[in-house]
Amino acid sequence: MNTRNTLVRTLRNAALGTALFALLPAAAMAQDAALPEKIKAAKALVVGIEATYPPMAYKDPKTNQRVGVNVDLVESIAKELGVSVKWEEMTFEQLMTSLTTGRIDMIGTAISDLPSRREKLTFVDYLVTGAQPFTTVTKKDAIKSETDLCGKTVGAPRTTNYFPVAQAWSEKNCVGAGKPAATVNGTAGATATRLDLKQGRLDAAVLGPEYVAYLMADEPNTYALAGEPLIKTLFGFAFDKKDTALRDAVATALRATIKNGSYQQALQKFGLERQAVTEVTIDAGT
């Protein structure tokens, strides 16, 4: 009888232990095993970010604290990985060099996953984006659609993909259709683009739909969309091309944030639900 009771207790304890083990985040356990030794030893992920692009990453003017979609997503990913985040703020131009030289482990800023960038980088895609043309309300009657950009002065940050996209779009859709080309000016960044547009140095501008949505909410009755995006692509968290172990661990962690709802919460917080991905992909941007 005692032997039987002991056996029952043993089986019950084993079953309870199995159940409790099953409640642990399976993704987090898998990620911990897959993390590179350098990350495991440091217990931290060094993430490069440019905090000048709301609502993805920027400084809250009231608190001067770093906030944004990317900030929330990276923190959620790090939680799944069981590590902390060490942020390294830098300019957009410094991000890729800092990654390939080992100063940072990943790029956590909003960067488009493009085939040309995959010569040195590899991406975990997490958000649908594109190149959205927009103008001011004072010019919305003259620039109602993207075809109205022909013959106009259009601005886009010179260090981003929006600049060559706008140039290529003009060549195909303006010049190719026998219309005057759009004059595409390279600006010093999203903030500079916004200022140039407001001050009348530009007729229209091209930025990500996420930033345009932020501008329209931040300054009501100031801006208007100018048609559809010139292209659609994906934002991705970027890694050195050789660092596939960390990339894959982050991809697994991102899937876990989608499953537990923290991904959706981050997007809803900043009004970007429509740009959510339905699945996490690797190097799928076009």
PDB file of C-alpha atoms in Angstrom:
ATOM      1  CA  MET A   1       0.000   0.000   0.000  1.00  0.00           C
ATOM      2  CA  ASN A   2       2.784   2.411   0.951  1.00  0.00           C
ATOM      3  CA  THR A   3       4.594   1.542  -2.247  1.00  0.00           C
ATOM      4  CA  ARG A   4       1.436   2.247  -4.263  1.00  0.00           C
ATOM      5  CA  ASN A   5       0.910   5.642  -2.542  1.00  0.00           C
ATOM      6  CA  THR A   6       4.513   6.572  -3.137  1.00  0.00           C
ATOM      7  CA  LEU A   7       4.181   5.697  -6.809  1.00  0.00           C
ATOM      8  CA  VAL A   8       0.972   7.762  -7.129  1.00  0.00           C
ATOM      9  CA  ARG A   9       2.626  10.757  -5.462  1.00  0.00           C
ATOM     10  CA  THR A  10       5.637  10.402  -7.740  1.00  0.00           C
ATOM     11  CA  LEU A  11       3.457  10.311 -10.851  1.00  0.00           C
ATOM     12  CA  ARG A  12       1.422  13.286  -9.651  1.00  0.00           C
ATOM     13  CA  ASN A  13       4.557  15.319  -8.960  1.00  0.00           C
ATOM     14  CA  ALA A  14       5.968  14.417 -12.350  1.00  0.00           C
ATOM     15  CA  ALA A  15       2.716  15.416 -14.029  1.00  0.00           C
ATOM     16  CA  LEU A  16       2.629  18.684 -12.099  1.00  0.00           C
ATOM     17  CA  GLY A  17       6.228  19.422 -13.018  1.00  0.00           C
ATOM     18  CA  THR A  18       5.480  18.738 -16.675  1.00  0.00           C
ATOM     19  CA  ALA A  19       2.446  21.035 -16.560  1.00  0.00           C
ATOM     20  CA  LEU A  20       4.394  23.837 -14.907  1.00  0.00           C
ATOM     21  CA  PHE A  21       7.194  23.413 -17.419  1.00  0.00           C
ATOM     22  CA  ALA A  22       4.661  23.686 -20.238  1.00  0.00           C
ATOM     23  CA  LEU A  23       3.476  27.016 -18.823  1.00  0.00           C
ATOM     24  CA  LEU A  24       6.921  28.520 -19.249  1.00  0.00           C
ATOM     25  CA  PRO A  25       7.369  30.562 -22.436  1.00  0.00           C
ATOM     26  CA  ALA A  26       8.584  27.933 -24.854  1.00  0.00           C
ATOM     27  CA  ALA A  27       9.842  30.613 -27.235  1.00  0.00           C
ATOM     28  CA  ALA A  28      11.937  32.218 -24.500  1.00  0.00           C
ATOM     29  CA  MET A  29      13.570  28.895 -23.600  1.00  0.00           C
ATOM     30  CA  ALA A  30      14.347  28.187 -27.242  1.00  0.00           C
ATOM     31  CA  GLN A  31      15.731  31.680 -27.726  1.00  0.00           C
ATOM     32  CA  ASP A  32      17.988  31.421 -24.709  1.00  0.00           C
ATOM     33  CA  ALA A  33      19.507  28.272 -26.155  1.00  0.00           C
ATOM     34  CA  ALA A  34      19.925  29.893 -29.587  1.00  0.00           C
ATOM     35  CA  LEU A  35      21.425  33.177 -28.430  1.00  0.00           C
ATOM     36  CA  PRO A  36      25.100  33.756 -29.310  1.00  0.00           C
ATOM     37  CA  GLU A  37      27.449  33.267 -26.368  1.00  0.00           C
ATOM     38  CA  LYS A  38      28.404  36.952 -26.408  1.00  0.00           C
ATOM     39  CA  ILE A  39      24.791  37.968 -25.769  1.00  0.00           C
ATOM     40  CA  LYS A  40      24.302  35.281 -23.135  1.00  0.00           C
ATOM     41  CA  ALA A  41      27.429  36.335 -21.265  1.00  0.00           C
ATOM     42  CA  ALA A  42      26.559  40.042 -21.339  1.00  0.00           C
ATOM     43  CA  LYS A  43      22.881  39.357 -20.595  1.00  0.00           C
ATOM     44  CA  ALA A  44      22.201  42.389 -22.766  1.00  0.00           C
ATOM     45  CA  LEU A  45      21.406  43.248 -26.351  1.00  0.00           C
ATOM     46  CA  VAL A  46      23.195  46.333 -27.692  1.00  0.00           C
ATOM     47  CA  VAL A  47      20.737  48.060 -30.011  1.00  0.00           C
ATOM     48  CA  GLY A  48      21.479  51.010 -32.273  1.00  0.00           C
ATOM     49  CA  ILE A  49      18.647  53.482 -32.724  1.00  0.00           C
ATOM     50  CA  GLU A  50      17.986  56.881 -34.256  1.00  0.00           C
ATOM     51  CA  ALA A  51      15.409  58.537 -32.001  1.00  0.00           C
ATOM     52  CA  THR A  52      14.205  61.227 -34.399  1.00  0.00           C
ATOM     53  CA  TYR A  53      11.480  59.398 -36.320  1.00  0.00           C
ATOM     54  CA  PRO A  54       8.088  59.398 -34.619  1.00  0.00           C
ATOM     55  CA  PRO A  55       6.118  57.305 -33.999  1.00  0.00           C
ATOM     56  CA  MET A  56       8.813  54.611 -34.459  1.00  0.00           C
ATOM     57  CA  ALA A  57      11.444  56.092 -32.107  1.00  0.00           C
ATOM     58  CA  TYR A  58      11.648  59.642 -30.780  1.00  0.00           C
ATOM     59  CA  LYS A  59      12.032  61.752 -27.638  1.00  0.00           C
ATOM     60  CA  ASP A  60       8.829  62.618 -25.804  1.00  0.00           C
ATOM     61  CA  PRO A  61       8.899  66.432 -25.695  1.00  0.00           C
ATOM     62  CA  LYS A  62       7.319  66.409 -22.233  1.00  0.00           C
ATOM     63  CA  THR A  63       9.782  64.020 -20.601  1.00  0.00           C
ATOM     64  CA  ASN A  64      12.694  63.804 -23.085  1.00  0.00           C
ATOM     65  CA  GLN A  65      12.414  60.026 -22.697  1.00  0.00           C
ATOM     66  CA  ARG A  66      12.895  57.695 -25.658  1.00  0.00           C
ATOM     67  CA  VAL A  67       9.525  56.334 -26.814  1.00  0.00           C
ATOM     68  CA  GLY A  68       7.952  54.762 -29.892  1.00  0.00           C
ATOM     69  CA  VAL A  69       6.816  51.574 -31.583  1.00  0.00           C
ATOM     70  CA  ASN A  70      10.348  50.251 -32.051  1.00  0.00           C
ATOM     71  CA  VAL A  71      11.268  51.012 -28.463  1.00  0.00           C
ATOM     72  CA  ASP A  72       8.298  49.013 -27.172  1.00  0.00           C
ATOM     73  CA  LEU A  73       8.864  46.136 -29.610  1.00  0.00           C
ATOM     74  CA  VAL A  74      12.588  45.787 -28.864  1.00  0.00           C
ATOM     75  CA  GLU A  75      11.921  45.835 -25.114  1.00  0.00           C
ATOM     76  CA  SER A  76       9.282  43.099 -25.557  1.00  0.00           C
ATOM     77  CA  ILE A  77      11.669  41.030 -27.677  1.00  0.00           C
ATOM     78  CA  ALA A  78      14.441  41.391 -25.090  1.00  0.00           C
ATOM     79  CA  LYS A  79      12.042  40.237 -22.376  1.00  0.00           C
ATOM     80  CA  GLU A  80      11.325  37.103 -24.396  1.00  0.00           C
ATOM     81  CA  LEU A  81      15.067  36.559 -24.829  1.00  0.00           C
ATOM     82  CA  GLY A  82      15.705  37.024 -21.120  1.00  0.00           C
ATOM     83  CA  VAL A  83      18.163  39.909 -21.595  1.00  0.00           C
ATOM     84  CA  SER A  84      18.174  43.655 -21.059  1.00  0.00           C
ATOM     85  CA  VAL A  85      18.505  46.323 -23.762  1.00  0.00           C
ATOM     86  CA  LYS A  86      21.488  48.647 -23.968  1.00  0.00           C
ATOM     87  CA  TRP A  87      20.488  51.455 -26.299  1.00  0.00           C
ATOM     88  CA  GLU A  88      23.053  53.253 -28.434  1.00  0.00           C
ATOM     89  CA  GLU A  89      21.690  56.432 -30.001  1.00  0.00           C
ATOM     90  CA  MET A  90      23.303  57.525 -33.257  1.00  0.00           C
ATOM     91  CA  THR A  91      22.529  59.049 -36.626  1.00  0.00           C
ATOM     92  CA  PHE A  92      20.983  56.947 -39.367  1.00  0.00           C
ATOM     93  CA  GLU A  93      24.252  57.115 -41.323  1.00  0.00           C
ATOM     94  CA  GLN A  94      26.151  55.513 -38.408  1.00  0.00           C
ATOM     95  CA  LEU A  95      23.820  52.559 -37.904  1.00  0.00           C
ATOM     96  CA  MET A  96      25.038  50.164 -40.596  1.00  0.00           C
ATOM     97  CA  THR A  97      28.731  50.854 -39.980  1.00  0.00           C
ATOM     98  CA  SER A  98      28.231  50.365 -36.227  1.00  0.00           C
ATOM     99  CA  LEU A  99      26.555  47.035 -36.902  1.00  0.00           C
ATOM    100  CA  THR A 100      29.149  45.644 -39.311  1.00  0.00           C
ATOM    101  CA  THR A 101      32.021  46.734 -37.030  1.00  0.00           C
ATOM    102  CA  GLY A 102      30.473  45.081 -33.967  1.00  0.00           C
ATOM    103  CA  ARG A 103      29.716  48.226 -31.969  1.00  0.00           C
ATOM    104  CA  ILE A 104      26.053  47.168 -31.802  1.00  0.00           C
ATOM    105  CA  ASP A 105      24.298  43.798 -32.038  1.00  0.00           C
ATOM    106  CA  MET A 106      21.279  44.916 -34.034  1.00  0.00           C
ATOM    107  CA  ILE A 107      19.624  47.938 -35.583  1.00  0.00           C
ATOM    108  CA  GLY A 108      16.390  48.694 -33.770  1.00  0.00           C
ATOM    109  CA  THR A 109      15.461  51.802 -35.711  1.00  0.00           C
ATOM    110  CA  ALA A 110      12.959  51.907 -38.584  1.00  0.00           C
ATOM    111  CA  ILE A 111      14.973  50.703 -41.582  1.00  0.00           C
ATOM    112  CA  SER A 112      13.541  49.260 -44.792  1.00  0.00           C
ATOM    113  CA  ASP A 113      14.476  45.696 -45.711  1.00  0.00           C
ATOM    114  CA  LEU A 114      15.840  46.217 -49.235  1.00  0.00           C
ATOM    115  CA  PRO A 115      17.672  43.775 -51.529  1.00  0.00           C
ATOM    116  CA  SER A 116      20.545  46.273 -51.899  1.00  0.00           C
ATOM    117  CA  ARG A 117      21.053  46.361 -48.126  1.00  0.00           C
ATOM    118  CA  ARG A 118      21.146  42.572 -47.898  1.00  0.00           C
ATOM    119  CA  GLU A 119      24.654  42.507 -49.312  1.00  0.00           C
ATOM    120  CA  LYS A 120      25.834  43.236 -45.747  1.00  0.00           C
ATOM    121  CA  LEU A 121      22.710  42.932 -43.609  1.00  0.00           C
ATOM    122  CA  THR A 122      19.956  40.445 -42.870  1.00  0.00           C
ATOM    123  CA  PHE A 123      16.501  41.403 -41.582  1.00  0.00           C
ATOM    124  CA  VAL A 124      13.651  40.232 -39.378  1.00  0.00           C
ATOM    125  CA  ASP A 125      10.630  41.916 -40.958  1.00  0.00           C
ATOM    126  CA  TYR A 126       8.058  43.311 -38.533  1.00  0.00           C
ATOM    127  CA  LEU A 127       5.993  46.108 -40.157  1.00  0.00           C
ATOM    128  CA  VAL A 128       4.475  46.981 -43.533  1.00  0.00           C
ATOM    129  CA  THR A 129       5.608  50.400 -44.764  1.00  0.00           C
ATOM    130  CA  GLY A 130       6.193  52.264 -48.011  1.00  0.00           C
ATOM    131  CA  ALA A 131       6.824  55.671 -49.574  1.00  0.00           C
ATOM    132  CA  GLN A 132       3.812  57.892 -48.943  1.00  0.00           C
ATOM    133  CA  PRO A 133       3.549  61.242 -50.760  1.00  0.00           C
ATOM    134  CA  PHE A 134       1.795  64.061 -48.911  1.00  0.00           C
ATOM    135  CA  THR A 135       1.418  67.824 -49.066  1.00  0.00           C
ATOM    136  CA  THR A 136      -0.060  70.699 -47.068  1.00  0.00           C
ATOM    137  CA  VAL A 137      -3.766  71.486 -46.898  1.00  0.00           C
ATOM    138  CA  THR A 138      -3.084  74.748 -48.768  1.00  0.00           C
ATOM    139  CA  LYS A 139      -1.887  72.713 -51.791  1.00  0.00           C
ATOM    140  CA  LYS A 140      -4.186  69.703 -51.530  1.00  0.00           C
ATOM    141  CA  ASP A 141      -6.407  70.867 -54.401  1.00  0.00           C
ATOM    142  CA  ALA A 142      -3.419  71.071 -56.755  1.00  0.00           C
ATOM    143  CA  ILE A 143      -1.815  67.817 -55.544  1.00  0.00           C
ATOM    144  CA  LYS A 144      -4.648  65.332 -55.084  1.00  0.00           C
ATOM    145  CA  SER A 145      -2.881  62.174 -56.261  1.00  0.00           C
ATOM    146  CA  GLU A 146       0.621  60.893 -56.848  1.00  0.00           C
ATOM    147  CA  THR A 147       0.343  61.763 -60.556  1.00  0.00           C
ATOM    148  CA  ASP A 148       0.122  65.435 -59.562  1.00  0.00           C
ATOM    149  CA  LEU A 149       3.723  65.267 -58.320  1.00  0.00           C
ATOM    150  CA  CYS A 150       4.992  65.626 -61.895  1.00  0.00           C
ATOM    151  CA  GLY A 151       6.513  69.061 -62.391  1.00  0.00           C
ATOM    152  CA  LYS A 152       6.487  69.744 -58.638  1.00  0.00           C
ATOM    153  CA  THR A 153       9.299  70.018 -56.092  1.00  0.00           C
ATOM    154  CA  VAL A 154       9.264  66.952 -53.869  1.00  0.00           C
ATOM    155  CA  GLY A 155      11.438  66.328 -50.818  1.00  0.00           C
ATOM    156  CA  ALA A 156      12.676  63.083 -49.246  1.00  0.00           C
ATOM    157  CA  PRO A 157      15.489  62.321 -46.774  1.00  0.00           C
ATOM    158  CA  ARG A 158      18.620  61.697 -48.829  1.00  0.00           C
ATOM    159  CA  THR A 159      19.918  58.906 -46.555  1.00  0.00           C
ATOM    160  CA  THR A 160      16.726  56.854 -46.856  1.00  0.00           C
ATOM    161  CA  ASN A 161      15.218  54.779 -49.634  1.00  0.00           C
ATOM    162  CA  TYR A 162      12.460  57.378 -50.117  1.00  0.00           C
ATOM    163  CA  PHE A 163      14.869  59.584 -52.073  1.00  0.00           C
ATOM    164  CA  PRO A 164      15.831  57.125 -54.863  1.00  0.00           C
ATOM    165  CA  VAL A 165      12.269  55.747 -54.895  1.00  0.00           C
ATOM    166  CA  ALA A 166      10.854  59.214 -55.593  1.00  0.00           C
ATOM    167  CA  GLN A 167      13.460  59.765 -58.319  1.00  0.00           C
ATOM    168  CA  ALA A 168      12.732  56.417 -59.971  1.00  0.00           C
ATOM    169  CA  TRP A 169       8.981  56.962 -59.710  1.00  0.00           C
ATOM    170  CA  SER A 170       9.315  60.356 -61.437  1.00  0.00           C
ATOM    171  CA  GLU A 171      11.432  58.899 -64.216  1.00  0.00           C
ATOM    172  CA  LYS A 172       8.893  56.167 -64.912  1.00  0.00           C
ATOM    173  CA  ASN A 173       5.591  57.911 -64.279  1.00  0.00           C
ATOM    174  CA  CYS A 174       6.366  61.513 -65.198  1.00  0.00           C
ATOM    175  CA  VAL A 175       9.123  61.470 -67.813  1.00  0.00           C
ATOM    176  CA  GLY A 176       7.962  58.119 -69.150  1.00  0.00           C
ATOM    177  CA  ALA A 177       4.465  59.523 -69.651  1.00  0.00           C
ATOM    178  CA  GLY A 178       5.683  62.654 -71.402  1.00  0.00           C
ATOM    179  CA  LYS A 179       5.169  64.891 -68.368  1.00  0.00           C
ATOM    180  CA  PRO A 180       7.691  67.165 -66.667  1.00  0.00           C
ATOM    181  CA  ALA A 181       9.834  65.371 -64.093  1.00  0.00           C
ATOM    182  CA  ALA A 182       9.366  65.964 -60.405  1.00  0.00           C
ATOM    183  CA  THR A 183      12.299  67.833 -58.903  1.00  0.00           C
ATOM    184  CA  VAL A 184      13.321  65.548 -56.038  1.00  0.00           C
ATOM    185  CA  ASN A 185      15.313  67.316 -53.324  1.00  0.00           C
ATOM    186  CA  GLY A 186      17.308  65.313 -50.784  1.00  0.00           C
ATOM    187  CA  THR A 187      16.689  66.599 -47.263  1.00  0.00           C
ATOM    188  CA  ALA A 188      18.624  66.155 -44.024  1.00  0.00           C
ATOM    189  CA  GLY A 189      15.991  63.849 -42.511  1.00  0.00           C
ATOM    190  CA  ALA A 190      12.307  63.464 -41.682  1.00  0.00           C
ATOM    191  CA  THR A 191      12.224  66.515 -39.416  1.00  0.00           C
ATOM    192  CA  ALA A 192      13.929  68.661 -42.055  1.00  0.00           C
ATOM    193  CA  THR A 193      11.492  67.368 -44.687  1.00  0.00           C
ATOM    194  CA  ARG A 194       8.563  68.381 -42.510  1.00  0.00           C
ATOM    195  CA  LEU A 195       9.998  71.856 -41.969  1.00  0.00           C
ATOM    196  CA  ASP A 196      10.800  72.405 -45.657  1.00  0.00           C
ATOM    197  CA  LEU A 197       7.257  71.420 -46.596  1.00  0.00           C
ATOM    198  CA  LYS A 198       5.649  73.707 -44.019  1.00  0.00           C
ATOM    199  CA  GLN A 199       7.832  76.643 -45.027  1.00  0.00           C
ATOM    200  CA  GLY A 200       6.969  76.256 -48.703  1.00  0.00           C
ATOM    201  CA  ARG A 201      10.346  75.108 -49.981  1.00  0.00           C
ATOM    202  CA  LEU A 202       8.654  71.907 -51.142  1.00  0.00           C
ATOM    203  CA  ASP A 203       5.345  71.301 -52.879  1.00  0.00           C
ATOM    204  CA  ALA A 204       5.130  67.787 -51.493  1.00  0.00           C
ATOM    205  CA  ALA A 205       7.179  65.246 -49.553  1.00  0.00           C
ATOM    206  CA  VAL A 206       7.661  61.494 -49.418  1.00  0.00           C
ATOM    207  CA  LEU A 207       8.000  59.703 -46.064  1.00  0.00           C
ATOM    208  CA  GLY A 208       6.796  56.501 -44.441  1.00  0.00           C
ATOM    209  CA  PRO A 209       3.022  56.172 -43.879  1.00  0.00           C
ATOM    210  CA  GLU A 210       3.687  55.753 -40.154  1.00  0.00           C
ATOM    211  CA  TYR A 211       5.358  59.163 -39.926  1.00  0.00           C
ATOM    212  CA  VAL A 212       2.738  60.853 -42.090  1.00  0.00           C
ATOM    213  CA  ALA A 213       0.021  59.452 -39.792  1.00  0.00           C
ATOM    214  CA  TYR A 214       1.914  60.854 -36.808  1.00  0.00           C
ATOM    215  CA  LEU A 215       2.228  64.293 -38.436  1.00  0.00           C
ATOM    216  CA  MET A 216      -1.452  64.442 -39.299  1.00  0.00           C
ATOM    217  CA  ALA A 217      -2.383  63.555 -35.713  1.00  0.00           C
ATOM    218  CA  ASP A 218       0.208  65.923 -34.239  1.00  0.00           C
ATOM    219  CA  GLU A 219      -0.818  68.898 -36.397  1.00  0.00           C
ATOM    220  CA  PRO A 220      -4.476  68.516 -37.418  1.00  0.00           C
ATOM    221  CA  ASN A 221      -5.623  70.328 -40.570  1.00  0.00           C
ATOM    222  CA  THR A 222      -2.030  70.907 -41.709  1.00  0.00           C
ATOM    223  CA  TYR A 223      -1.218  68.020 -44.045  1.00  0.00           C
ATOM    224  CA  ALA A 224      -3.044  65.988 -46.681  1.00  0.00           C
ATOM    225  CA  LEU A 225      -2.232  62.704 -48.417  1.00  0.00           C
ATOM    226  CA  ALA A 226      -1.217  62.988 -52.069  1.00  0.00           C
ATOM    227  CA  GLY A 227      -2.468  59.696 -53.419  1.00  0.00           C
ATOM    228  CA  GLU A 228      -1.235  56.172 -52.796  1.00  0.00           C
ATOM    229  CA  PRO A 229       2.256  55.032 -51.668  1.00  0.00           C
ATOM    230  CA  LEU A 230       4.818  55.032 -54.485  1.00  0.00           C
ATOM    231  CA  ILE A 231       5.968  51.585 -53.305  1.00  0.00           C
ATOM    232  CA  LYS A 232       5.225  49.219 -50.440  1.00  0.00           C
ATOM    233  CA  THR A 233       7.897  47.333 -48.526  1.00  0.00           C
ATOM    234  CA  LEU A 234       8.773  46.095 -45.024  1.00  0.00           C
ATOM    235  CA  PHE A 235      10.590  47.476 -42.035  1.00  0.00           C
ATOM    236  CA  GLY A 236      13.028  45.014 -40.495  1.00  0.00           C
ATOM    237  CA  PHE A 237      15.262  44.722 -37.464  1.00  0.00           C
ATOM    238  CA  ALA A 238      18.724  44.496 -39.029  1.00  0.00           C
ATOM    239  CA  PHE A 239      21.678  42.263 -38.196  1.00  0.00           C
ATOM    240  CA  ASP A 240      25.111  41.647 -39.641  1.00  0.00           C
ATOM    241  CA  LYS A 241      24.678  39.172 -42.489  1.00  0.00           C
ATOM    242  CA  LYS A 242      26.859  36.594 -40.694  1.00  0.00           C
ATOM    243  CA  ASP A 243      24.922  36.853 -37.421  1.00  0.00           C
ATOM    244  CA  THR A 244      22.090  34.504 -38.346  1.00  0.00           C
ATOM    245  CA  ALA A 245      21.901  32.973 -34.847  1.00  0.00           C
ATOM    246  CA  LEU A 246      20.903  36.260 -33.229  1.00  0.00           C
ATOM    247  CA  ARG A 247      18.611  37.088 -36.143  1.00  0.00           C
ATOM    248  CA  ASP A 248      16.753  33.798 -35.774  1.00  0.00           C
ATOM    249  CA  ALA A 249      16.488  34.159 -31.993  1.00  0.00           C
ATOM    250  CA  VAL A 250      14.970  37.627 -32.410  1.00  0.00           C
ATOM    251  CA  ALA A 251      12.568  36.292 -35.064  1.00  0.00           C
ATOM    252  CA  THR A 252      11.378  33.597 -32.658  1.00  0.00           C
ATOM    253  CA  ALA A 253      11.007  36.176 -29.886  1.00  0.00           C
ATOM    254  CA  LEU A 254       9.025  38.475 -32.178  1.00  0.00           C
ATOM    255  CA  ARG A 255       6.649  35.614 -33.007  1.00  0.00           C
ATOM    256  CA  ALA A 256       6.170  35.134 -29.264  1.00  0.00           C
ATOM    257  CA  THR A 257       5.229  38.825 -28.852  1.00  0.00           C
ATOM    258  CA  ILE A 258       2.603  38.414 -31.572  1.00  0.00           C
ATOM    259  CA  LYS A 259       1.248  35.343 -29.802  1.00  0.00           C
ATOM    260  CA  ASN A 260       1.095  37.032 -26.376  1.00  0.00           C
ATOM    261  CA  GLY A 261      -0.375  40.276 -27.726  1.00  0.00           C
ATOM    262  CA  SER A 262       2.425  42.719 -26.860  1.00  0.00           C
ATOM    263  CA  TYR A 263       3.141  43.274 -30.579  1.00  0.00           C
ATOM    264  CA  GLN A 264      -0.436  44.360 -31.241  1.00  0.00           C
ATOM    265  CA  GLN A 265      -0.443  46.558 -28.121  1.00  0.00           C
ATOM    266  CA  ALA A 266       2.638  48.437 -29.323  1.00  0.00           C
ATOM    267  CA  LEU A 267       1.069  49.145 -32.716  1.00  0.00           C
ATOM    268  CA  GLN A 268      -2.295  50.145 -31.255  1.00  0.00           C
ATOM    269  CA  LYS A 269      -0.594  52.519 -28.832  1.00  0.00           C
ATOM    270  CA  PHE A 270       0.715  54.539 -31.788  1.00  0.00           C
ATOM    271  CA  GLY A 271      -2.139  53.997 -34.245  1.00  0.00           C
ATOM    272  CA  LEU A 272      -0.335  51.665 -36.658  1.00  0.00           C
ATOM    273  CA  GLU A 273      -2.601  48.617 -36.516  1.00  0.00           C
ATOM    274  CA  ARG A 274      -3.124  48.702 -40.292  1.00  0.00           C
ATOM    275  CA  GLN A 275       0.613  48.228 -40.853  1.00  0.00           C
ATOM    276  CA  ALA A 276       0.871  45.010 -38.832  1.00  0.00           C
ATOM    277  CA  VAL A 277       2.413  41.925 -40.406  1.00  0.00           C
ATOM    278  CA  THR A 278       0.493  38.656 -40.267  1.00  0.00           C
ATOM    279  CA  GLU A 279       3.668  36.589 -40.058  1.00  0.00           C
ATOM    280  CA  VAL A 280       7.321  37.199 -39.222  1.00  0.00           C
ATOM    281  CA  THR A 281       9.551  36.842 -42.278  1.00  0.00           C
ATOM    282  CA  ILE A 282      13.287  36.931 -42.993  1.00  0.00           C
ATOM    283  CA  ASP A 283      14.674  39.154 -45.782  1.00  0.00           C
ATOM    284  CA  ALA A 284      11.297  39.406 -47.525  1.00  0.00           C
ATOM    285  CA  GLY A 285      11.376  43.110 -48.372  1.00  0.00           C
ATOM    286  CA  THR A 286      11.310  44.257 -51.987  1.00  0.00           C
TER     287      THR A 286
END
